[in-house]
Amino acid sequence: MAQAKPKFYLTTPIYYTNGLPHIGHTYTTVVADTVRRYKRMQGYEVVMTTGTDEHGVNVERAAQKAGVPESEFVAQMAEAWRALWEELGVPADEFIRTTEVRHARTVQWLFKLFRENGFVYPGHYTGQYCIYDNAYVDVKPGENCPDCGRPTETVTEENYFFKLSAFEKPLLDLYKKNPTFIQPETRRNEILSFVEGGLRDLSITRTSIRWGIPVPGEEPHVFYVWFDALTAYLSAVGGPEYERRGFWPADLHLVGKDIIRFHTVYWPAFLMAAGLPLPKQVWAHGWFLIDAGKMSKSKGNVVLPRPIAQVLGMDALRYYMLRETVFGQDGNFSFDALVTRYNADLANGIGNLSNRTLTMIQQYCGGRIPQPTPGHTESSANTLRTMFRPTIWMVVGNAESGDKGHYNTLQFSSALQDIARLVSHVDAYLVQEKPWVLAKDEAQKQRLADVLYDSAEALRIITVLAHPVLPEATKEIWKQLGQPGTLEEQRIDQLDWGQLKSGTRIGTIQAVFPRMDHQEAIGRMEAMESETQKPVAAPAASDGTVASPSGAAAQTAPEKIAIEDFAKVEMRVGQIKTAERIVGADKLLKLTVDVGSEVRQICAGIAQFYEPESLVGRKVVVVVNLAPRKLRGVESNGMIVAASVGPEGRPVLAAFTEDVEVGARLK
Ligand code: ME8
């Protein structure tokens, strides 16, 4: 009987359904998918969970704003998240929605265990609550949230408290006993001092909101959304019956650094209170930044994954994210660096190596992997072998050499640097050995076979090593190499020089990473990004917290506002003084506009419909009291009002048929 595979369970956060995935969420999910692929290649049976966090006041309000019942709103959003992960090639093995019955059961069961074990008691709480982070924050009424800077609300409610204070010592013991429980080290230190500073009991039910999992027998209490969300990791693999599937405790929770406290303080404390096994590790990565600032819809600088996947392919985005940033630290996102990496490392690197090696085998060896001289492959004089073996160990680990393996320690950037170094070595080897010269000399036939066997073997190893990060391209190279079996079933931990099968016929050769024109690729991606997001085409909501998938959720409710609300918007007649295009942003124009009291710089998403010269002197309507923001790195202080016409949302500037004075207010 085949031996049962060891199990590995990993998770991404359960993302909020008040928006759609941007490249920040994509980053965590891509990392999870990479680890999943790697672990499978080590012989594990792996389950990767992702899902949607569908309760809480911010989702409740987003649904109200969209004018649809919460359940309908979250169902559409969850479907959009699930479908996008499928499309991007990173589908969940378990997609958990926090509105599912299997999840509610688990949350209620956990709470019952807390009660039975004496870790909850009833009480009252008044405090400042941040609805965006779903957390009480330690500020005075009227002050903003210290984490996200947005307004807080004063909330007084009756609720049940969880005795978090009882877990100070057990948590400190856990961090001590398992020093790699929190990764990286900086986050561990941060959490250690937080817990050492003392823990206050935590209110885990709410009476102030309705949209949540009910506390049985205690209605109108619903569970606090973070207690609800964290429990999803357990619901996804069986909930109360977790032992049956055998995937709990989780081996790895992958999260962003924003939510490390919830995962390393609250979550293990909840599990301890219930007497359940604890996850083995929580890894918190850094932020993907734009212009050194956090991506946010309100700043209008969110980058979506789909345009990148459509122009360069998902492998390119995966490679860029994992190669460019040291895992754990913040990284900057730029289209320029993305395309540079694509051309340098993928098109000119692995793509070119694959193409040239296979083309020579086609031309000089009749399309079959050549037979090397007996003993050549194992010889210590074989230069590629000598260089490859220690690098394999560095990437995937080796007990004898003492290498931990970059993949095992989630050091993706180091793994990819090592793989890129292997590619350069094979390129240099080919330049040195010149198979195209050897091919002209009958006496060098065996030497030619040795050189091309080595190059193809090097390509095979590179393909296996890169597979967790570049799943699509490597599968294609594997097919072109004509090797038996699938790439996914290759044991990466048993990879060694000399396993390539001679005599196999290679497949049809095709470029896996065609070279891209730098500016054109950037232009196409930016155009698709701004098409989806439409930064300033019309007077769109500037907070933009809702990006609904389509259909009903996209319709706003016919909600009425009071005249005082309208009076908050200060619109004035402005006159355009100068207009110019912005390099690298196809849709934006940079304008200077006289608004009567001053001349402002304003960016407008109208470049594809208005020639800059035609705008100078034109009178327009300007929202002058909008908070300034940066669009593609350019400061924009105000907004030009335009109608959004037709399905493509063509902007048409609001104008006057009579002459109006610059600075006049619209009421
Ligand atoms: O916090 N760079 O959900 P969320 C890198 N529902 N990663 C980023 C990022 C960025 N700029 N922006 C977001 C929640 N992320 C809760 C989680 S879990 C039980 C409940 C990633 O939709 C990163 O992983 O706000 C971060 O932790 C997560 O998205 C936050 O997703």
XYZ file of C-alpha atoms in Angstrom, residues 35-666:
632
model
C 4.584 27.564 -1.193
C 1.772 25.155 -2.083
C 3.463 24.152 -5.333
C 6.827 23.793 -3.658
C 5.431 21.667 -0.854
C 3.646 19.400 -3.350
C 6.964 18.949 -5.143
C 8.390 17.854 -1.788
C 5.771 15.113 -1.566
C 3.212 16.775 0.714
C -0.545 16.653 0.449
C -1.310 20.348 0.644
C -4.425 22.386 1.336
C -4.330 26.104 0.734
C -7.214 28.166 2.066
C -8.253 31.617 1.065
C -11.674 33.209 1.219
C -13.785 36.197 2.022
C -14.474 38.055 5.258
C -18.063 39.066 4.742
C -19.333 40.411 8.063
C -18.717 43.612 9.971
C -19.857 47.150 9.751
C -17.762 48.207 6.760
C -19.255 45.458 4.598
C -22.723 46.285 5.940
C -22.242 49.922 4.883
C -20.758 49.060 1.515
C -23.852 46.963 0.790
C -26.131 49.802 1.862
C -24.230 52.188 -0.381
C -24.599 49.789 -3.278
C -28.315 49.555 -2.507
C -28.530 45.763 -2.246
C -29.155 43.412 0.678
C -25.932 42.387 2.435
C -26.279 38.716 1.538
C -26.639 39.500 -2.151
C -23.794 42.005 -2.088
C -21.334 39.624 -0.409
C -22.371 36.723 -2.633
C -21.466 38.729 -5.726
C -18.229 39.965 -4.249
C -17.174 36.511 -3.038
C -17.844 35.115 -6.483
C -15.749 37.873 -8.034
C -12.828 37.096 -5.701
C -13.052 33.381 -6.304
C -13.288 33.825 -10.068
C -10.332 36.180 -10.182
C -8.099 33.792 -8.235
C -9.084 31.039 -10.701
C -8.332 33.289 -13.648
C -4.932 34.210 -12.208
C -4.036 30.556 -11.674
C -4.027 30.735 -7.866
C -7.311 29.024 -6.925
C -8.009 27.969 -3.366
C -8.175 24.314 -2.421
C -10.660 25.505 0.176
C -12.423 28.797 -0.455
C -14.157 29.757 2.766
C -16.847 32.414 3.007
C -17.638 33.642 6.498
C -21.365 33.607 5.648
C -21.319 29.833 5.120
C -23.169 27.559 7.539
C -20.066 25.365 8.097
C -18.313 28.494 9.336
C -21.094 29.769 11.629
C -21.179 26.341 13.255
C -17.470 26.495 13.995
C -17.628 30.023 15.447
C -20.530 29.089 17.705
C -18.801 25.897 18.778
C -15.618 27.760 19.697
C -17.599 30.285 21.756
C -19.318 27.422 23.579
C -15.917 25.977 24.455
C -14.780 29.397 25.785
C -17.842 29.529 28.004
C -17.440 25.983 29.231
C -13.816 26.688 30.027
C -14.645 29.943 31.848
C -13.067 32.436 29.455
C -16.044 34.714 28.711
C -18.099 37.066 30.883
C -20.757 39.727 30.178
C -20.005 43.466 30.439
C -20.313 46.932 28.907
C -17.919 48.768 26.720
C -17.594 52.343 25.476
C -14.759 53.218 23.175
C -13.625 54.642 19.865
C -14.146 52.152 17.073
C -12.519 52.143 13.650
C -15.034 50.675 11.231
C -12.402 50.276 8.499
C -10.100 48.106 10.617
C -12.968 46.600 12.624
C -11.209 47.303 15.879
C -11.524 49.415 18.988
C -8.664 51.878 19.094
C -7.056 53.694 21.955
C -7.891 57.314 21.036
C -10.160 60.068 22.341
C -13.558 60.833 20.791
C -13.091 62.867 17.615
C -9.597 61.521 16.989
C -8.713 59.433 13.961
C -7.630 55.787 13.935
C -3.901 55.565 14.755
C -3.468 52.665 12.288
C -5.256 53.869 9.167
C -5.832 57.571 9.899
C -9.553 57.436 9.193
C -12.306 58.785 11.511
C -13.354 56.702 14.517
C -16.813 56.411 16.038
C -17.808 56.310 19.711
C -19.494 53.003 20.421
C -21.170 51.961 23.680
C -22.484 48.479 23.869
C -23.295 45.502 25.970
C -21.146 42.567 25.106
C -19.281 39.478 26.112
C -15.646 39.780 27.000
C -12.975 37.240 26.264
C -10.378 36.882 29.060
C -7.404 37.774 26.913
C -5.520 38.967 30.009
C -5.387 35.356 31.229
C -3.213 34.468 28.233
C -0.333 36.894 28.736
C 1.933 34.290 30.260
C 0.858 31.345 28.045
C 1.488 33.516 24.954
C 4.927 34.603 26.128
C 5.716 30.947 26.846
C 4.585 30.029 23.354
C 6.838 32.653 21.707
C 9.730 31.419 23.825
C 9.162 27.729 23.254
C 8.623 28.171 19.537
C 10.946 31.011 18.477
C 9.910 30.756 14.822
C 6.174 31.015 15.580
C 6.267 34.676 14.495
C 8.319 35.547 11.422
C 10.213 37.649 10.545
C 12.224 38.479 13.650
C 11.288 42.201 13.672
C 7.605 41.339 13.937
C 8.317 38.839 16.693
C 10.032 41.548 18.747
C 7.153 43.918 18.112
C 4.621 41.380 19.379
C 6.764 40.371 22.344
C 6.850 43.929 23.618
C 3.150 44.365 22.938
C 2.256 41.325 25.060
C 4.822 42.175 27.725
C 3.097 45.573 27.997
C -0.023 43.777 29.291
C -3.190 42.491 27.637
C -6.691 43.799 28.229
C -9.774 41.610 27.902
C -11.385 41.758 24.500
C -15.024 42.284 23.695
C -15.972 39.491 21.304
C -19.642 40.150 20.691
C -21.455 43.218 19.388
C -24.943 44.557 19.898
C -24.355 47.719 17.857
C -24.399 45.925 14.529
C -26.676 43.426 12.952
C -24.623 41.948 10.109
C -22.744 39.120 11.783
C -22.996 35.561 13.087
C -25.597 35.432 15.892
C -24.535 34.378 19.370
C -26.945 31.478 20.072
C -29.536 32.352 22.685
C -28.106 35.857 23.101
C -29.646 37.734 20.195
C -29.162 40.592 19.246
C -25.507 39.784 20.021
C -23.413 38.928 16.987
C -19.790 37.877 17.068
C -16.955 40.410 16.708
C -15.799 40.200 13.118
C -12.171 39.350 13.925
C -13.166 36.426 16.141
C -15.428 35.355 13.293
C -12.775 35.818 10.568
C -9.857 34.091 12.300
C -12.005 31.052 12.973
C -12.460 30.645 9.209
C -9.036 28.970 9.038
C -10.436 26.146 11.135
C -13.900 26.034 9.499
C -12.248 25.504 6.125
C -10.735 22.170 7.174
C -13.541 20.621 9.137
C -14.417 22.912 12.042
C -15.507 20.830 15.061
C -14.633 17.688 13.059
C -11.149 18.923 12.136
C -9.497 15.712 13.293
C -11.194 13.740 10.550
C -9.404 15.571 7.732
C -6.151 15.886 9.623
C -5.128 19.323 8.385
C -5.361 21.207 11.663
C -3.185 22.738 13.121
C -2.154 24.974 10.235
C 1.492 24.824 9.277
C 1.605 28.387 8.004
C -0.579 31.480 8.169
C 0.601 34.038 5.618
C -0.479 37.592 6.408
C 0.470 41.213 5.793
C 2.145 43.076 8.637
C -1.078 45.046 9.296
C -2.822 42.072 10.846
C 0.007 40.329 12.670
C -1.370 41.145 16.127
C -4.701 39.475 15.418
C -2.899 36.344 14.248
C -0.194 36.030 16.872
C -2.007 37.297 19.986
C -5.779 36.892 19.660
C -5.841 33.763 17.497
C -3.516 31.574 19.603
C -5.270 32.840 22.749
C -8.675 31.819 21.320
C -7.345 28.386 20.449
C -5.755 27.938 23.870
C -9.036 28.916 25.537
C -10.813 26.263 23.503
C -8.093 23.682 24.152
C -7.266 23.298 20.447
C -3.865 22.829 18.764
C -2.024 26.022 17.760
C -0.786 26.925 14.260
C 2.917 26.315 13.771
C 3.912 29.602 12.178
C 2.636 33.051 11.236
C 4.652 34.849 8.570
C 3.982 38.569 8.092
C 5.201 40.155 4.898
C 5.634 43.853 4.146
C 3.689 46.280 1.989
C 3.693 46.779 -1.698
C 4.007 50.545 -1.947
C 3.342 52.971 -4.749
C 5.513 56.090 -4.750
C 6.634 55.045 -1.252
C 3.036 55.261 0.033
C 0.484 52.574 0.816
C -1.871 51.652 -1.988
C -5.397 52.779 -1.318
C -8.469 53.437 -3.339
C -8.909 56.858 -1.773
C -5.473 57.872 -3.052
C -6.397 56.550 -6.485
C -3.159 54.584 -6.758
C -4.392 51.014 -6.627
C -2.837 48.606 -9.126
C -4.997 45.701 -10.246
C -3.524 42.345 -11.255
C -5.595 41.578 -14.348
C -4.073 44.150 -16.765
C -0.576 42.899 -15.875
C -1.612 39.267 -16.317
C -3.161 40.092 -19.673
C -0.199 42.022 -21.070
C 2.844 40.215 -19.593
C 1.304 37.017 -18.230
C 0.763 35.980 -14.646
C 4.210 34.375 -14.420
C 5.758 37.794 -15.037
C 3.820 39.362 -12.160
C 4.674 36.440 -9.861
C 8.351 36.663 -10.753
C 8.467 40.411 -10.255
C 6.755 40.322 -6.879
C 8.898 37.526 -5.512
C 12.225 38.589 -7.027
C 12.079 42.340 -6.440
C 11.249 42.320 -2.735
C 12.919 40.552 0.156
C 10.082 38.583 1.699
C 9.096 40.304 4.938
C 10.142 43.799 3.877
C 8.215 46.519 2.061
C 8.683 46.802 -1.685
C 7.882 49.436 -4.244
C 5.742 48.629 -7.240
C 6.489 50.224 -10.595
C 5.493 49.288 -14.122
C 8.909 50.374 -15.289
C 10.736 47.932 -12.984
C 8.221 45.207 -13.841
C 8.863 45.397 -17.580
C 12.623 45.750 -17.044
C 12.634 42.536 -14.987
C 10.483 40.776 -17.541
C 12.816 41.548 -20.409
C 16.087 41.070 -18.516
C 15.378 37.960 -16.449
C 12.581 36.204 -18.288
C 12.748 37.063 -22.001
C 16.556 37.382 -22.197
C 17.139 34.936 -19.342
C 15.273 31.677 -18.963
C 13.140 32.188 -22.108
C 16.144 32.750 -24.335
C 18.091 29.854 -22.800
C 15.222 27.493 -23.442
C 14.844 28.651 -27.001
C 18.495 28.486 -27.994
C 19.165 25.122 -26.293
C 16.143 23.416 -27.823
C 16.753 24.962 -31.258
C 20.320 23.564 -31.325
C 19.074 20.120 -30.261
C 16.565 20.322 -33.079
C 19.157 21.387 -35.635
C 22.217 19.391 -34.611
C 20.803 16.294 -32.885
C 17.727 15.486 -34.973
C 15.360 16.735 -32.262
C 16.426 14.137 -29.668
C 18.199 14.689 -26.335
C 21.759 13.535 -27.155
C 23.590 10.665 -25.475
C 26.601 11.961 -23.510
C 29.933 10.100 -23.307
C 29.741 7.375 -20.589
C 30.963 8.850 -17.304
C 30.667 12.439 -18.527
C 27.586 13.243 -16.481
C 29.043 12.073 -13.161
C 32.511 13.483 -13.809
C 33.774 16.074 -11.383
C 35.419 17.745 -14.392
C 31.945 18.517 -15.701
C 31.835 22.280 -15.136
C 28.079 22.779 -15.155
C 27.545 19.871 -12.779
C 30.101 21.323 -10.379
C 28.314 24.622 -10.372
C 24.729 23.318 -10.328
C 24.787 20.869 -7.450
C 25.630 23.347 -4.630
C 23.127 25.834 -6.044
C 20.362 23.229 -6.009
C 21.129 22.670 -2.329
C 21.053 26.396 -1.607
C 17.635 26.702 -3.204
C 15.913 23.571 -1.889
C 18.081 22.634 1.104
C 20.375 19.729 1.829
C 20.997 17.988 5.129
C 24.604 17.098 4.314
C 25.693 20.538 3.199
C 23.694 22.153 6.004
C 21.760 24.368 3.570
C 18.255 25.191 4.816
C 17.040 26.035 1.323
C 15.737 29.452 0.311
C 12.292 28.093 -0.520
C 12.016 26.447 2.901
C 12.757 29.769 4.603
C 10.502 31.714 2.178
C 13.479 33.648 0.793
C 12.071 33.748 -2.713
C 14.232 36.595 -3.891
C 17.419 34.685 -3.014
C 16.063 31.547 -4.702
C 15.360 33.464 -7.890
C 18.723 35.202 -7.841
C 20.416 31.822 -7.613
C 18.307 30.464 -10.452
C 19.118 33.533 -12.594
C 22.799 32.941 -11.862
C 22.467 29.392 -13.170
C 20.927 30.725 -16.380
C 23.861 33.130 -16.863
C 26.348 30.304 -16.306
C 24.772 28.161 -18.985
C 24.765 31.130 -21.367
C 28.464 31.684 -20.667
C 29.130 27.951 -21.103
C 27.485 27.967 -24.522
C 29.496 31.008 -25.586
C 32.657 29.253 -24.441
C 31.909 25.837 -25.968
C 30.381 27.176 -29.187
C 28.225 24.206 -30.181
C 27.501 25.976 -33.497
C 31.219 25.633 -34.321
C 31.452 22.053 -33.012
C 28.527 21.142 -35.261
C 30.579 21.927 -38.326
C 33.288 19.421 -37.434
C 32.442 15.702 -37.722
C 35.322 14.857 -35.320
C 33.632 16.915 -32.572
C 30.345 15.055 -32.730
C 30.622 13.472 -29.294
C 31.833 16.700 -27.748
C 28.788 18.418 -29.277
C 26.519 15.742 -27.738
C 28.113 16.311 -24.300
C 27.729 20.088 -24.498
C 24.112 19.959 -25.616
C 23.210 17.237 -23.129
C 24.667 19.412 -20.364
C 22.767 22.473 -21.565
C 19.494 20.560 -21.750
C 20.126 19.045 -18.309
C 20.806 22.516 -16.957
C 17.566 23.705 -18.529
C 15.663 20.816 -16.946
C 17.012 21.630 -13.488
C 16.281 25.341 -13.892
C 12.760 24.446 -15.000
C 12.116 22.285 -11.943
C 13.621 24.862 -9.574
C 11.625 27.741 -11.067
C 8.333 25.865 -11.295
C 6.853 27.018 -7.954
C 7.252 30.652 -9.078
C 6.743 30.333 -12.852
C 4.160 27.556 -13.142
C 2.895 28.261 -16.647
C 6.135 28.920 -18.508
C 7.945 26.018 -16.875
C 5.155 23.601 -17.789
C 5.562 24.754 -21.366
C 9.360 24.284 -21.296
C 8.877 20.829 -19.762
C 6.657 19.870 -22.662
C 9.188 21.232 -25.165
C 11.959 19.237 -23.433
C 9.872 16.107 -24.085
C 10.500 14.713 -20.609
C 8.272 11.941 -19.190
C 5.769 12.658 -16.436
C 4.442 15.999 -15.343
C 6.501 18.765 -13.878
C 4.262 18.938 -10.796
C 5.172 15.371 -9.846
C 8.926 15.978 -9.967
C 10.442 15.665 -6.497
C 12.272 18.949 -6.052
C 13.962 17.625 -2.905
C 15.500 14.775 -4.892
C 16.667 16.892 -7.783
C 20.209 16.158 -8.923
C 22.459 16.517 -11.919
C 22.266 13.749 -14.527
C 18.600 12.709 -14.363
C 17.745 13.926 -17.887
C 16.662 11.098 -20.187
C 18.697 10.815 -23.417
C 17.006 9.854 -26.633
C 13.671 11.521 -25.847
C 12.201 13.519 -28.666
C 11.738 17.200 -27.925
C 8.417 18.962 -28.534
C 7.512 21.940 -30.696
C 9.717 24.890 -29.833
C 7.925 28.081 -28.907
C 9.078 31.238 -27.147
C 7.765 31.205 -23.580
C 8.597 34.828 -22.776
C 8.570 36.879 -25.994
C 10.475 40.174 -25.681
C 8.274 43.211 -25.062
C 8.639 46.766 -26.211
C 9.185 48.558 -22.911
C 7.079 51.690 -23.445
C 4.347 49.916 -25.330
C 3.894 47.298 -22.594
C 3.741 49.993 -19.895
C 1.293 52.031 -21.973
C -1.028 49.082 -22.487
C -1.053 48.121 -18.824
C -1.610 51.677 -17.629
C -4.411 52.218 -20.109
C -6.139 49.035 -18.917
C -5.613 49.989 -15.269
C -7.128 53.429 -15.626
C -9.949 52.110 -17.760
C -10.962 49.829 -14.914
C -10.540 52.475 -12.266
C -11.339 55.732 -14.089
C -9.578 58.085 -11.700
C -11.125 61.471 -12.602
C -13.463 60.893 -15.503
C -16.549 62.028 -13.680
C -17.436 63.208 -10.181
C -16.951 59.712 -8.790
C -16.935 59.112 -5.053
C -13.495 59.992 -3.822
C -13.456 57.468 -1.001
C -14.151 54.719 -3.550
C -14.272 52.004 -0.922
C -16.679 49.953 -2.978
C -15.567 48.361 -6.180
C -18.433 46.092 -6.994
C -18.092 43.262 -9.478
C -20.895 44.025 -11.857
C -24.645 44.174 -12.150
C -26.777 44.899 -9.165
C -24.038 45.801 -6.757
C -22.794 48.430 -9.191
C -26.102 50.286 -9.017
C -26.124 52.930 -6.329
C -29.200 53.261 -4.175
C -31.504 56.163 -5.012
C -30.560 57.681 -1.670
C -31.525 61.351 -1.078
C -29.183 63.858 0.509
C -30.011 67.001 2.444
C -29.154 70.454 1.051
C -26.461 70.743 3.770
C -24.766 67.698 2.247
C -24.750 69.284 -1.176
C -23.468 72.546 0.315
C -20.373 70.692 1.477
C -19.245 70.373 -2.129
C -17.711 73.651 -3.268
C -17.823 73.890 -7.052
C -16.525 76.952 -8.870
C -15.990 78.131 -12.407
C -12.362 77.726 -13.390
C -10.369 78.609 -16.466
C -7.682 76.320 -17.840
C -4.361 78.127 -18.160
C -2.065 75.300 -19.269
C -2.538 71.647 -20.205
C 0.039 68.952 -20.831
C 0.330 65.194 -21.073
C 1.965 63.144 -18.286
C 4.737 60.785 -19.345
C 3.784 57.195 -18.520
C 0.084 57.974 -17.870
C -1.855 57.705 -21.103
C -5.143 58.862 -19.694
C -4.111 61.802 -17.576
C -3.616 65.471 -18.382
C -1.882 67.856 -16.011
C -3.759 71.164 -15.963
C -3.284 74.494 -14.245
C -6.631 76.088 -13.564
C -7.507 79.586 -12.370
C -10.326 79.181 -9.834
C -10.639 82.869 -9.002
C -8.776 82.985 -5.721
C -5.732 81.058 -6.966
C -4.277 78.939 -9.778
C -4.356 75.195 -9.005
C -2.701 72.126 -10.470
C -5.315 69.471 -11.272
C -4.996 66.105 -13.028
C -7.889 64.939 -15.163
C -8.454 61.549 -16.787
C -9.406 63.011 -20.149
C -6.197 62.705 -22.210
C -7.683 60.228 -24.648
C -10.558 62.520 -25.538
C -9.175 66.078 -25.403
C -6.044 67.512 -27.032
C -4.195 69.568 -24.408
C -3.961 72.628 -26.721
C -7.732 72.692 -27.274
C -8.331 73.117 -23.546
C -6.303 76.253 -22.862
C -8.650 79.180 -22.128
C -11.665 76.902 -21.679
C -13.998 77.463 -18.709
C -14.773 74.377 -16.646
C -16.439 73.359 -13.395
C -14.013 72.558 -10.587
C -14.647 70.890 -7.227
C -12.290 73.066 -5.197
C -12.619 71.619 -1.709
C -11.638 68.055 -2.524
C -8.669 66.768 -0.508
C -5.505 66.873 -2.686
C -4.237 63.521 -3.899
C -1.541 62.119 -6.142
C -2.365 60.472 -9.447
C 0.508 58.535 -10.978
C 2.785 60.515 -8.726
C 1.456 63.931 -9.774
C -0.267 66.159 -7.206
C -3.887 66.942 -8.053
C -5.624 69.659 -6.070
C -9.295 69.592 -7.022
C -11.359 67.864 -9.660
C -12.773 68.859 -13.040
C -16.416 67.845 -13.411
C -17.360 65.828 -16.455
C -20.254 63.706 -17.574
C -19.454 60.043 -18.093
C -20.969 59.043 -21.426
C -21.565 55.659 -23.012
C -20.405 52.224 -21.931
C -16.747 53.248 -22.071
C -17.420 56.222 -19.769
C -16.163 58.863 -22.217
C -15.666 62.089 -20.249
C -17.454 65.213 -21.543
C -16.492 68.382 -19.700
C -19.286 70.363 -18.063
C -19.510 73.809 -19.706
C -21.645 76.979 -19.857
C -23.461 78.406 -22.835
C -23.369 81.939 -21.345
C -20.288 83.801 -20.290
C -19.507 83.252 -16.588
C -16.996 84.871 -14.306
C -14.026 82.802 -13.160
C -14.436 81.884 -9.493
C -18.276 81.992 -9.491
C -19.740 79.323 -7.185
C -22.181 76.684 -8.453
